[in-house]
Amino acid sequence: MELPGLAVAIWMFVWFYAPVGGYPNGKVREACTSMIPCHGSSPQLLPEHTITVNGTEFKPGDNIEVCLSGPDFEGFFIQARDVKHLDGPAVGSFMLVDRRLSQLLTCGRTKKSAVSHTSKTKKKNIKVYWIAPGDAPKHVQFLATVVKKYRTFWVKIPGPIVSQPDVLSPTTPLHATSEALSTSSPVSYLSKPFSALGCGSMKFCIRNPSNCDPGSASCFFLSFQKEESSVFIEMSGPSEGYLAFALSRDQWMGGDDAYLCVSEDHRVRVCTAHLKGRNRPLLDSENAIEDVSWRLVDGVLQCSFRRSIRLPAYKERFNLDAIYYIFLADGEAGEGGLIYKHHRQPLITDGPYNVTGPPQDIGGSRSPRLIRAHGALMFVAWITTVSIGVLVARFFKPVWAHLLLFGKEMWFQVHRMLMLTTVTLTSISFVLPFIYRGGWSQQAGFHPYLGCAVMVLTISQPLMAGFRPSRHASRRQLFNWFHWSTGTTARILAVVTMFLGMDLPALDLPDPWDTYTMIGFVAWHVGIDILLEIHSYCLIRKVEVIEDDRVQILQSLTSAEAEGHLFKQVVLTIYVCGNIVFLVAFLLAINKI
Ligand SMILES: *[C@@H]1O[C@H](CO)[C@@H](O)[C@H](O)[C@H]1NC(C)=O
Ligand SMILES: *[C@@H]1O[C@H](CO)[C@@H](O)[C@H](O)[C@H]1NC(C)=O
């Protein structure tokens, strides 16, 4: 049986390589905006193919002959665009010359606004006609993407520019403009961040951190808005590379339906992928995504698109009217849209959800519960119980010497109780990551090795204490020394282990806050330790001086000691308060991720 943890580990590896896949049949509608084929490598720079036209001027309704020619190529994609908005929607429509080699595609809402190949057969040239629309911009440029071989392709090869003759058309230009605005293709560039308005009432939202504002720079946001038979999906978050979500029938990877927004050369393309177990994501040859829009501002990547709830024609796309676990991941993308492993744990919803059901507004955690419990228990044990237990044993023997608790000296009882608590918490906490991973974690660096060392030392302490020689035995000194050095080694290793553990992907506390807070805690503890050490030293000196004087020995001794004991107790109280503040800060941080 696989454990959910393994799933997350697999998900992490699934993204190592570029998505592969192609469109041998030329139905490349999701390339409508970017004109980039999802071929997972970078485009060539110097074009070998040329676009030619049979005229440089046009009037609305005119036909222009467009030829694409050059060395043998397999695939192509041609559009006309407004020279002023080369990233904007396609302009005008096309007419075919040879149906065997070329086909018409609808990009955005303009029918037949692009031409592509029908098969991978090699060709040297392609001829089509472009029909100038009534609302054409003044200058139009032809652009072509050419695929020579799967990984050898050119994107947006610039072609000739054709212009309208400089005459103001007799039909009112104002009317033409307003019509152009209302009927033009859907905006491919978003003008503002998404809004959380309507989350839980109009749309199904997932936000991380919970209830964050998608306009802010640290908010991961995914929403599904049900329309009649389709769903409008918005995804945004801080990412220089890609954002992706996947619908999964279980909490681990395999057979999942994934959607990726990948930023590439200051553009964003949207791809779908089918995740098969540990394999690389397979991009589908066709996908059913429509109305793609995007925005990339200040490191926040946004994309939105629409798909039908049911897509019987696309076997790999899940129907959206069932319940799924939802994964939300982000990571880096390299040259040409290569997708790298995400360094952060993906967000996984705590249960399966129906995104077309009643709208909800949910959070989710990037950290599995078992790992958060592991972190929290270790913090309690190695920040609080062990530190107080050690201070009590080291400095409070004389202070509580005559106080008894359950028949034994108070300091000893307190020390033993705190230390046994530490051992118990550490042991429980120790097994949690193994349950979660289903074995040893290969990705956690030195953390698990150090953790095992700490565990061994921790267990050996109470065993050693159980066999300690009696107080006056000669080996008692040796025991004391061993007990102290084993404990100290364990504590030092534990602090190092915590430093390493806090930045592991499964429990990534905020940086650099976690490091500074941990340094703060160590300084606080060592500071108090040194203070008490100096104080003890001075007290002994004082007592020696008093003894030397041999004046009012008994009285002075007791008053000096009483003073010293009061001081120690005040310091201990202050220390415990500070210690708990550090502990609570860490626990709150764990609760927030
Ligand atoms: C270009 O070719 C089209 C289609 O054959 C034709 O209608 C148009 O008049 C030609 N344009 C010029 C400037 O020759
Ligand atoms: C999900 O919600 C839709 C719309 O309310 C509903 O038709 C469908 O049956 C639900 N699916 C499940 C599995 O609950």
Coordinates of C-alpha atoms and ligand atoms in Angstrom, one line a residue:
M1 CA 0.0 0.0 0.0
E2 CA 1.3 3.4 -0.8
L3 CA 1.1 6.2 1.7
P4 CA 0.0 9.7 0.9
G5 CA 3.5 10.8 1.7
L6 CA 5.0 8.8 -1.0
A7 CA 2.5 10.5 -3.4
V8 CA 3.9 13.9 -2.5
A9 CA 7.4 12.6 -3.0
I10 CA 6.5 11.3 -6.4
W11 CA 4.7 14.5 -7.4
M12 CA 8.0 16.3 -6.6
F13 CA 9.9 14.1 -9.0
V14 CA 7.3 14.1 -11.7
W15 CA 8.1 17.7 -12.6
F16 CA 11.8 17.2 -13.2
Y17 CA 11.7 17.2 -16.9
A18 CA 10.1 19.2 -19.7
P19 CA 6.6 18.1 -20.6
V20 CA 6.7 16.3 -23.8
G21 CA 3.9 15.9 -26.3
G22 CA 3.0 17.3 -29.7
Y23 CA 0.3 18.0 -32.0
P24 CA 0.8 15.9 -35.1
N25 CA -2.8 16.6 -36.1
G26 CA -2.3 20.3 -35.9
K27 CA -5.2 21.0 -33.5
V28 CA -3.0 23.5 -31.6
R29 CA -5.7 25.7 -30.2
E30 CA -4.0 26.4 -27.0
A31 CA -1.1 27.9 -28.9
C32 CA -3.5 30.5 -30.2
T33 CA -2.1 33.2 -27.9
S34 CA 1.5 32.3 -27.5
M35 CA 2.0 30.6 -30.9
I36 CA 4.4 28.4 -28.9
P37 CA 4.2 24.6 -29.4
C38 CA 4.3 22.7 -26.1
H39 CA 7.4 20.8 -27.2
G40 CA 9.4 21.4 -24.1
S41 CA 12.5 22.9 -25.7
S42 CA 13.5 26.4 -26.7
P43 CA 12.7 27.8 -30.1
Q44 CA 15.4 28.4 -32.7
L45 CA 16.5 31.9 -33.2
L46 CA 17.4 32.5 -36.9
P47 CA 14.4 31.6 -39.1
E48 CA 15.0 29.6 -42.3
H49 CA 11.4 30.0 -43.5
T50 CA 9.8 33.0 -45.1
I51 CA 6.3 34.4 -45.4
T52 CA 5.4 36.2 -48.6
V53 CA 2.2 38.0 -49.7
N54 CA 1.0 39.2 -53.1
G55 CA 0.4 42.7 -52.1
T56 CA 1.1 45.3 -49.4
E57 CA -2.2 47.1 -49.3
F58 CA -5.7 45.9 -48.4
K59 CA -9.2 47.1 -47.9
P60 CA -11.8 45.3 -45.8
G61 CA -13.0 42.2 -47.5
D62 CA -9.9 41.9 -49.8
N63 CA -8.1 38.6 -50.2
I64 CA -4.4 38.4 -49.8
E65 CA -2.4 35.4 -50.9
V66 CA 0.0 34.3 -48.1
C67 CA 2.8 31.8 -48.7
L68 CA 5.0 30.1 -46.2
S69 CA 8.1 28.4 -47.7
G70 CA 11.5 27.1 -46.8
P71 CA 13.3 23.8 -46.1
D72 CA 11.1 20.7 -45.3
F73 CA 8.9 21.3 -42.3
E74 CA 6.3 19.2 -40.5
G75 CA 4.1 21.6 -38.7
F76 CA 3.1 25.2 -38.9
F77 CA 0.8 27.8 -37.5
I78 CA -0.1 31.0 -39.2
Q79 CA -1.9 34.1 -37.9
A80 CA -2.3 37.7 -38.8
R81 CA -2.1 40.2 -36.0
D82 CA -2.3 44.0 -35.4
V83 CA 1.2 45.4 -35.7
K84 CA 0.6 47.4 -32.6
H85 CA -0.5 44.3 -30.6
L86 CA 1.6 41.5 -31.7
D87 CA 0.8 39.6 -28.5
G88 CA -2.9 40.4 -29.1
P89 CA -5.6 38.4 -30.7
A90 CA -5.6 37.1 -34.3
V91 CA -7.0 39.5 -36.9
G92 CA -9.1 38.4 -39.9
S93 CA -9.8 35.0 -41.2
F94 CA -8.2 32.6 -43.7
M95 CA -9.3 30.5 -46.7
L96 CA -7.6 27.2 -47.6
V97 CA -6.0 26.4 -50.9
D98 CA -5.1 22.8 -50.1
R99 CA -7.2 20.9 -47.6
R100 CA -4.9 18.0 -47.5
L101 CA -2.0 20.1 -46.1
S102 CA -3.8 22.8 -44.1
Q103 CA -6.8 23.3 -41.9
L104 CA -8.5 26.3 -40.3
L105 CA -8.6 26.9 -36.6
T106 CA -10.7 29.2 -34.4
C107 CA -8.6 31.3 -32.1
G108 CA -10.6 33.2 -29.5
R109 CA -13.9 34.1 -31.0
T110 CA -12.7 34.8 -34.5
K111 CA -13.6 31.8 -36.7
K112 CA -11.0 30.5 -39.0
S113 CA -8.5 33.0 -37.7
A114 CA -5.5 30.7 -37.9
V115 CA -4.1 28.0 -40.2
S116 CA -2.2 24.9 -39.2
H117 CA -1.0 21.6 -40.5
T118 CA -3.1 18.4 -40.8
S119 CA -0.4 15.9 -40.4
K120 CA 3.4 15.5 -40.0
T121 CA 4.1 14.9 -43.6
K122 CA 7.0 17.0 -44.8
K123 CA 6.2 20.1 -46.9
K124 CA 8.2 22.9 -48.5
N125 CA 5.5 25.5 -48.9
I126 CA 1.9 26.3 -47.9
K127 CA -0.4 28.7 -49.6
V128 CA -3.6 30.3 -48.0
Y129 CA -5.7 33.4 -48.5
W130 CA -6.2 35.9 -45.8
I131 CA -9.5 37.8 -45.8
A132 CA -9.3 41.3 -44.4
P133 CA -12.1 41.9 -41.8
G134 CA -14.3 45.0 -41.7
D135 CA -12.7 46.2 -38.5
A136 CA -9.1 45.5 -39.4
P137 CA -6.4 47.6 -37.8
K138 CA -4.4 49.9 -40.1
H139 CA -1.3 47.7 -40.2
V140 CA -1.4 43.9 -40.1
Q141 CA 1.5 41.6 -39.8
F142 CA 1.6 37.9 -40.7
L143 CA 3.3 35.6 -38.1
A144 CA 4.2 31.9 -38.4
T145 CA 5.4 29.2 -36.1
V146 CA 7.2 26.5 -38.0
V147 CA 8.1 23.0 -36.6
K148 CA 10.9 21.4 -38.6
K149 CA 11.3 18.4 -36.3
Y150 CA 9.9 17.8 -32.9
R151 CA 12.5 19.8 -31.0
T152 CA 13.5 22.1 -33.8
F153 CA 11.0 24.9 -34.2
W154 CA 10.7 28.7 -34.7
V155 CA 8.1 30.8 -33.0
K156 CA 6.4 33.8 -34.4
I157 CA 8.6 34.2 -37.5
P158 CA 7.8 37.8 -38.5
G159 CA 6.2 38.1 -42.0
P160 CA 5.4 41.0 -44.2
I161 CA 3.2 43.9 -43.0
V162 CA 0.1 44.8 -45.0
S163 CA -1.6 48.2 -44.5
Q164 CA -4.9 49.8 -45.4
P165 CA -4.6 52.7 -47.8
D166 CA -4.8 56.0 -45.9
V167 CA -8.4 56.8 -46.5
L168 CA -11.0 57.3 -43.9
S169 CA -13.6 54.9 -44.8
P170 CA -17.1 56.4 -45.6
T171 CA -18.7 54.2 -43.1
T172 CA -18.2 55.9 -39.8
P173 CA -15.0 54.8 -38.2
L174 CA -16.4 55.3 -34.7
H175 CA -18.9 52.6 -35.3
A176 CA -16.3 50.3 -36.6
T177 CA -14.1 50.9 -33.6
S178 CA -16.9 50.2 -31.1
E179 CA -17.8 47.1 -33.0
A180 CA -14.2 46.0 -33.0
L181 CA -14.2 46.3 -29.2
S182 CA -17.3 44.4 -28.6
T183 CA -16.7 41.6 -31.0
S184 CA -13.0 41.1 -30.9
S185 CA -11.5 38.0 -29.4
P186 CA -11.4 37.6 -25.7
V187 CA -8.7 39.7 -24.0
S188 CA -5.6 37.6 -23.9
Y189 CA -4.0 39.8 -21.4
L190 CA -5.5 40.4 -17.9
S191 CA -5.4 44.0 -16.7
K192 CA -5.6 43.4 -12.9
P193 CA -5.2 40.7 -10.3
F194 CA -8.0 38.2 -9.7
S195 CA -10.4 38.9 -6.9
A196 CA -11.5 36.8 -4.0
L197 CA -14.9 38.4 -4.2
G198 CA -17.5 35.7 -4.5
C199 CA -15.3 33.0 -3.0
G200 CA -17.6 30.6 -1.2
S201 CA -20.7 32.1 -2.7
M202 CA -20.2 32.4 -6.5
K203 CA -17.1 30.4 -7.0
F204 CA -15.1 27.6 -5.4
C205 CA -11.8 28.9 -4.1
I206 CA -8.6 27.5 -2.7
R207 CA -6.3 30.0 -1.1
N208 CA -2.9 29.5 0.5
P209 CA -2.4 31.0 3.1
S210 CA -6.1 30.8 4.0
N211 CA -8.2 33.8 3.1
C212 CA -5.3 35.6 1.4
D213 CA -5.9 38.3 -1.2
P214 CA -5.0 37.2 -4.7
G215 CA -3.8 40.7 -5.3
S216 CA -1.1 40.3 -2.7
A217 CA 2.4 39.1 -3.7
S218 CA 2.3 36.0 -1.5
C219 CA -1.1 34.5 -2.2
F220 CA -1.7 31.3 -4.1
F221 CA -5.1 31.3 -5.5
L222 CA -7.2 28.9 -7.5
S223 CA -10.9 29.3 -8.3
F224 CA -13.5 27.5 -10.2
Q225 CA -16.6 29.3 -11.3
K226 CA -19.4 27.2 -12.7
E227 CA -21.1 28.5 -15.7
E228 CA -23.9 26.6 -17.6
S229 CA -21.9 23.7 -19.0
S230 CA -18.4 25.0 -18.5
V231 CA -16.2 26.1 -15.7
F232 CA -14.1 29.2 -15.6
I233 CA -10.8 28.7 -13.9
E234 CA -8.5 31.3 -12.4
M235 CA -5.1 30.5 -11.0
S236 CA -2.5 32.9 -9.6
G237 CA 0.5 33.0 -7.3
P238 CA 4.0 34.2 -6.9
S239 CA 6.1 32.3 -9.4
E240 CA 8.8 33.1 -11.9
G241 CA 8.3 29.7 -13.5
Y242 CA 5.1 27.8 -13.5
L243 CA 1.9 27.3 -11.5
A244 CA 0.0 24.1 -11.8
F245 CA -3.0 22.4 -10.4
A246 CA -4.0 18.8 -10.7
L247 CA -7.2 16.9 -10.0
S248 CA -6.6 13.6 -8.3
R249 CA -8.9 10.8 -7.3
D250 CA -6.6 10.1 -4.3
Q251 CA -4.0 11.8 -2.3
W252 CA -1.1 10.5 -4.3
M253 CA 0.0 10.9 -7.8
G254 CA -0.9 8.7 -10.7
G255 CA -3.6 9.1 -13.3
D256 CA -4.2 12.8 -12.5
D257 CA -5.5 15.6 -14.7
A258 CA -3.1 18.6 -14.5
Y259 CA -3.2 22.1 -15.8
L260 CA -0.1 24.2 -16.1
C261 CA 0.6 27.9 -16.6
V262 CA 4.2 28.3 -17.6
S263 CA 5.9 31.6 -18.0
E264 CA 8.3 31.8 -20.8
D265 CA 10.1 34.8 -22.2
H266 CA 7.7 37.2 -20.5
R267 CA 4.8 35.3 -21.9
V268 CA 2.6 32.7 -20.3
R269 CA 1.3 29.6 -22.0
V270 CA -1.3 27.2 -20.6
C271 CA -0.9 23.5 -21.1
T272 CA -2.7 20.5 -19.9
A273 CA -1.0 17.2 -18.9
H274 CA -1.9 13.8 -17.9
L275 CA 0.2 12.5 -15.0
K276 CA 0.9 8.9 -15.0
G277 CA 2.4 7.7 -11.8
R278 CA 6.0 8.6 -11.6
N279 CA 6.4 9.3 -15.3
R280 CA 6.9 12.7 -16.8
P281 CA 3.7 14.6 -17.4
L282 CA 2.3 13.9 -20.9
L283 CA 0.9 16.8 -22.6
D284 CA -2.2 15.9 -24.5
S285 CA -2.2 16.2 -28.3
E286 CA -5.4 18.2 -28.1
N287 CA -6.8 20.0 -25.2
A288 CA -10.1 21.5 -24.5
I289 CA -9.0 24.8 -22.9
E290 CA -10.6 27.9 -24.2
D291 CA -10.4 31.7 -23.6
V292 CA -6.9 31.7 -22.2
S293 CA -5.8 34.9 -20.6
W294 CA -2.8 35.7 -18.6
R295 CA -0.8 38.3 -16.8
L296 CA 2.7 38.4 -15.4
V297 CA 3.4 41.4 -13.1
D298 CA 5.9 41.8 -10.2
G299 CA 6.6 38.1 -10.1
V300 CA 2.9 37.2 -9.8
L301 CA 1.8 34.8 -12.5
Q302 CA -1.9 34.7 -13.4
C303 CA -3.8 32.7 -15.9
S304 CA -7.4 32.0 -16.5
F305 CA -9.2 29.7 -19.0
R306 CA -12.5 27.9 -19.5
R307 CA -13.3 24.3 -20.1
S308 CA -16.5 22.2 -20.3
I309 CA -17.6 20.3 -17.3
R310 CA -17.8 17.1 -19.3
L311 CA -15.3 16.4 -22.1
P312 CA -16.2 13.0 -23.5
A313 CA -13.9 13.5 -26.5
Y314 CA -10.9 14.0 -24.3
K315 CA -10.3 10.8 -22.3
E316 CA -7.6 12.2 -20.1
R317 CA -9.6 15.2 -18.9
F318 CA -11.7 14.4 -15.9
N319 CA -15.3 15.4 -15.6
L320 CA -15.6 18.4 -13.3
D321 CA -18.8 17.2 -11.6
A322 CA -17.1 14.6 -9.4
I323 CA -15.0 14.9 -6.3
Y324 CA -11.2 15.2 -6.4
Y325 CA -8.3 16.0 -4.2
I326 CA -6.7 19.2 -5.6
F327 CA -3.0 19.8 -5.7
L328 CA -1.5 23.2 -6.3
A329 CA 2.2 23.5 -7.1
D330 CA 4.6 26.0 -8.3
G331 CA 8.2 25.8 -9.4
E332 CA 10.8 27.1 -11.7
A333 CA 10.7 26.9 -15.5
G334 CA 13.9 27.1 -17.6
E335 CA 14.7 28.1 -21.1
G336 CA 11.9 27.2 -23.5
G337 CA 9.5 26.4 -20.7
L338 CA 11.3 23.4 -19.2
I339 CA 9.6 22.6 -16.0
Y340 CA 11.7 21.9 -13.0
K341 CA 10.9 20.2 -9.7
H342 CA 9.1 22.5 -7.4
H343 CA 11.2 23.3 -4.3
R344 CA 8.1 23.8 -2.1
Q345 CA 5.7 21.1 -1.1
P346 CA 2.6 21.3 -3.2
L347 CA -0.6 22.3 -1.5
I348 CA -3.1 19.4 -1.1
T349 CA -6.6 19.9 -0.1
D350 CA -7.5 18.1 3.2
G351 CA -10.2 16.1 1.4
P352 CA -11.9 15.5 -1.9
Y353 CA -14.1 18.3 -3.2
N354 CA -16.7 18.8 -5.9
V355 CA -15.6 22.0 -7.6
T356 CA -18.9 22.4 -9.4
G357 CA -20.9 21.7 -6.3
P358 CA -21.9 24.3 -3.7
P359 CA -19.1 27.0 -3.8
Q360 CA -16.7 26.8 -0.9
D361 CA -13.7 28.8 0.2
I362 CA -11.1 26.5 1.5
G363 CA -7.5 26.6 2.5
G364 CA -5.1 23.7 2.5
S365 CA -1.7 23.0 3.8
R366 CA 1.6 22.6 2.2
S367 CA 2.7 20.5 5.1
P368 CA 1.3 17.1 5.9
R369 CA -0.3 16.7 9.3
L370 CA 2.2 14.0 10.4
I371 CA 5.2 16.2 9.6
R372 CA 3.6 19.2 11.3
A373 CA 3.0 17.0 14.4
H374 CA 6.6 15.8 14.2
G375 CA 7.9 19.4 14.2
A376 CA 5.6 20.5 17.0
L377 CA 6.5 17.7 19.3
M378 CA 10.2 18.1 18.7
F379 CA 10.0 21.8 19.4
V380 CA 8.2 21.2 22.7
A381 CA 10.8 18.5 23.6
W382 CA 14.0 20.2 22.6
I383 CA 13.2 23.8 23.2
T384 CA 11.2 23.7 26.3
T385 CA 11.2 20.5 28.4
V386 CA 14.9 19.6 27.9
S387 CA 16.2 23.1 28.6
I388 CA 14.2 23.6 31.7
G389 CA 15.1 20.1 33.0
V390 CA 18.8 20.7 32.5
L391 CA 18.7 24.1 34.2
V392 CA 16.9 22.6 37.2
A393 CA 19.4 19.8 37.6
R394 CA 22.4 22.1 37.1
F395 CA 21.5 25.0 39.4
F396 CA 18.6 24.1 41.6
K397 CA 20.1 21.2 43.6
P398 CA 21.1 23.5 46.5
V399 CA 18.1 25.8 46.1
W400 CA 15.5 23.0 46.5
A401 CA 17.7 20.7 48.5
H402 CA 15.3 20.3 51.4
L403 CA 12.1 20.3 49.5
L404 CA 10.7 16.9 48.9
L405 CA 8.2 15.8 46.3
F406 CA 6.8 12.2 46.4
G407 CA 9.6 11.2 48.8
K408 CA 12.5 12.5 46.6
E409 CA 14.3 15.7 46.3
M410 CA 12.3 18.3 44.4
W411 CA 15.0 19.1 41.8
F412 CA 15.4 15.5 41.0
Q413 CA 11.7 14.9 40.6
V414 CA 11.3 17.9 38.3
H415 CA 14.4 17.0 36.3
R416 CA 13.3 13.4 35.9
M417 CA 9.8 14.3 34.9
L418 CA 10.9 16.8 32.3
M419 CA 13.5 14.5 30.9
L420 CA 11.2 11.6 30.7
T421 CA 8.7 13.9 28.9
T422 CA 11.4 14.8 26.5
V423 CA 12.2 11.2 25.8
T424 CA 8.6 10.3 25.3
L425 CA 7.9 13.2 23.0
T426 CA 11.0 12.6 21.0
S427 CA 10.2 8.9 20.6
I428 CA 6.6 9.5 19.4
S429 CA 7.7 12.3 17.1
F430 CA 10.6 10.2 15.8
V431 CA 8.3 7.6 14.2
L432 CA 6.0 10.1 12.5
P433 CA 8.1 10.9 9.4
F434 CA 8.8 7.2 8.8
I435 CA 5.0 6.6 8.9
Y436 CA 4.5 9.5 6.5
R437 CA 7.2 8.6 4.1
G438 CA 6.7 4.9 4.4
G439 CA 10.4 4.4 5.0
W440 CA 13.6 6.4 4.9
S441 CA 13.5 9.8 3.2
Q442 CA 16.2 10.3 0.6
Q443 CA 15.4 13.9 0.1
A444 CA 15.9 15.2 3.6
G445 CA 19.7 15.5 3.6
F446 CA 21.5 15.2 6.9
H447 CA 18.4 15.8 9.0
P448 CA 17.3 12.1 9.4
Y449 CA 20.8 10.9 10.1
L450 CA 21.3 13.5 12.9
G451 CA 17.8 12.8 14.1
C452 CA 18.7 9.1 14.5
A453 CA 21.8 10.1 16.4
V454 CA 19.8 12.3 18.7
M455 CA 17.2 9.5 19.2
V456 CA 19.9 7.0 20.2
L457 CA 21.5 9.4 22.7
T458 CA 18.1 10.3 24.1
I459 CA 17.1 6.7 24.7
S460 CA 20.5 6.0 26.3
Q461 CA 20.1 8.7 28.9
P462 CA 17.3 7.2 31.0
L463 CA 18.8 3.7 30.5
M464 CA 22.1 5.0 31.9
A465 CA 20.3 6.9 34.7
G466 CA 18.5 3.7 35.7
F467 CA 21.9 2.0 36.3
R468 CA 23.6 4.9 38.0
P469 CA 25.9 4.0 40.9
S470 CA 24.9 5.1 44.4
R471 CA 25.7 8.6 45.4
H472 CA 29.0 7.8 47.2
A473 CA 30.3 5.1 44.9
S474 CA 33.6 6.0 43.2
R475 CA 32.1 5.5 39.8
R476 CA 29.4 8.0 40.5
Q477 CA 31.7 10.8 39.2
L478 CA 32.2 8.9 36.0
F479 CA 28.4 8.5 35.6
N480 CA 27.9 12.2 36.2
W481 CA 30.3 13.0 33.5
F482 CA 28.8 10.6 31.0
H483 CA 25.3 11.7 31.8
W484 CA 26.2 15.3 31.3
S485 CA 28.2 14.8 28.1
T486 CA 25.7 12.5 26.5
G487 CA 22.9 15.0 27.3
T488 CA 24.8 18.0 26.1
T489 CA 25.8 16.2 22.8
A490 CA 22.2 15.3 22.3
R491 CA 21.0 18.9 22.8
I492 CA 23.6 20.3 20.5
L493 CA 22.8 17.8 17.8
A494 CA 19.1 18.4 18.3
V495 CA 19.5 22.1 17.7
V496 CA 21.5 21.4 14.5
T497 CA 18.8 18.9 13.4
M498 CA 16.1 21.5 14.1
F499 CA 18.0 24.1 12.0
L500 CA 18.1 21.6 9.1
G501 CA 14.6 20.4 9.5
M502 CA 12.9 23.8 9.5
D503 CA 13.8 24.4 5.9
L504 CA 12.9 21.0 4.5
P505 CA 10.1 21.1 1.9
A506 CA 7.7 19.2 4.0
L507 CA 7.8 21.7 6.8
D508 CA 9.2 24.9 5.4
L509 CA 8.9 27.5 8.1
P510 CA 9.2 31.1 6.8
D511 CA 12.7 32.2 5.9
P512 CA 14.7 33.8 7.3
W513 CA 12.5 34.2 10.3
D514 CA 13.0 30.6 11.4
T515 CA 16.8 30.9 11.4
Y516 CA 16.8 34.2 13.3
T517 CA 14.3 32.9 15.8
M518 CA 16.2 29.8 16.4
I519 CA 19.5 31.8 16.8
G520 CA 17.5 34.0 19.2
F521 CA 16.5 31.0 21.3
V522 CA 20.0 29.6 21.4
A523 CA 21.3 33.0 22.5
W524 CA 18.6 33.3 25.1
H525 CA 19.4 29.9 26.5
V526 CA 23.1 30.2 26.5
G527 CA 22.9 33.7 28.0
I528 CA 20.8 32.5 30.9
D529 CA 23.1 29.5 31.4
I530 CA 26.2 31.8 31.6
L531 CA 24.4 34.2 33.9
L532 CA 23.5 31.4 36.3
E533 CA 27.0 29.9 36.0
I534 CA 28.6 33.3 36.9
H535 CA 26.2 33.7 39.7
S536 CA 27.0 30.3 41.2
Y537 CA 30.7 31.1 40.9
C538 CA 30.3 34.4 42.7
L539 CA 28.2 32.8 45.4
I540 CA 30.8 30.2 46.1
R541 CA 33.4 33.0 46.2
K542 CA 31.3 35.0 48.6
V543 CA 30.7 32.0 50.9
E544 CA 34.4 31.3 50.9
V545 CA 35.2 34.9 51.8
I546 CA 32.7 34.8 54.6
E547 CA 34.1 31.6 55.8
D548 CA 37.6 33.1 55.8
D549 CA 36.4 36.0 57.9
R550 CA 34.8 33.6 60.4
V551 CA 32.6 36.4 61.6
Q552 CA 28.9 35.6 62.1
I553 CA 29.5 32.6 59.9
L554 CA 26.2 30.9 60.1
Q555 CA 24.0 33.9 59.8
S556 CA 25.9 35.4 56.8
L557 CA 26.1 32.1 55.0
T558 CA 22.4 31.6 55.2
S559 CA 21.5 35.2 54.2
A560 CA 24.0 35.1 51.3
E561 CA 22.6 31.7 50.2
A562 CA 19.0 32.9 50.6
E563 CA 19.7 35.9 48.4
G564 CA 21.3 33.6 45.8
H565 CA 18.4 31.3 45.8
L566 CA 15.9 34.1 45.3
F567 CA 18.0 35.3 42.4
K568 CA 18.1 31.9 40.8
Q569 CA 14.3 31.5 41.2
V570 CA 13.7 34.9 39.6
V571 CA 16.0 34.0 36.7
L572 CA 14.3 30.6 36.2
T573 CA 10.9 32.2 36.1
I574 CA 12.1 34.8 33.5
Y575 CA 13.8 32.0 31.6
V576 CA 10.7 29.8 31.5
C577 CA 8.6 32.8 30.2
G578 CA 11.1 33.6 27.4
N579 CA 11.4 29.9 26.6
I580 CA 7.6 29.6 26.2
V581 CA 7.5 32.7 24.0
F582 CA 9.9 31.0 21.6
L583 CA 8.0 27.8 21.7
V584 CA 4.7 29.4 21.0
A585 CA 6.2 31.4 18.1
F586 CA 7.4 28.2 16.5
L587 CA 4.1 26.4 17.1
L588 CA 2.1 29.3 15.6
A589 CA 4.4 29.2 12.6
I590 CA 3.8 25.5 12.1
N591 CA 0.1 26.0 12.5
K592 CA 0.2 28.6 9.7
I593 CA 1.8 26.7 7.0
Ligands
LIG1 C1 -3.6 38.4 -54.3 O1 -4.3 37.2 -54.6 C2 -5.7 37.2 -54.3 C3 -6.3 35.8 -54.5 O2 -5.8 35.3 -55.7 C4 -6.4 38.2 -55.3 O3 -7.8 38.3 -55.0 C5 -5.8 39.6 -55.0 O4 -6.3 40.5 -55.9 C6 -4.3 39.5 -55.2 N1 -3.7 40.8 -54.8 C7 -2.9 41.5 -55.6 C8 -2.4 42.8 -55.1 O5 -2.5 41.0 -56.6
LIG2 C1 -21.0 17.9 -8.0 O1 -21.9 19.0 -8.1 C2 -22.7 18.9 -9.3 C3 -23.4 20.2 -9.4 O2 -24.1 20.6 -8.2 C4 -23.6 17.7 -9.2 O3 -24.4 17.6 -10.3 C5 -22.8 16.5 -9.0 O4 -23.6 15.4 -8.8 C6 -21.9 16.6 -7.8 N1 -21.0 15.4 -7.8 C7 -20.8 14.7 -6.7 C8 -20.0 13.5 -6.8 O5 -21.3 15.0 -5.6

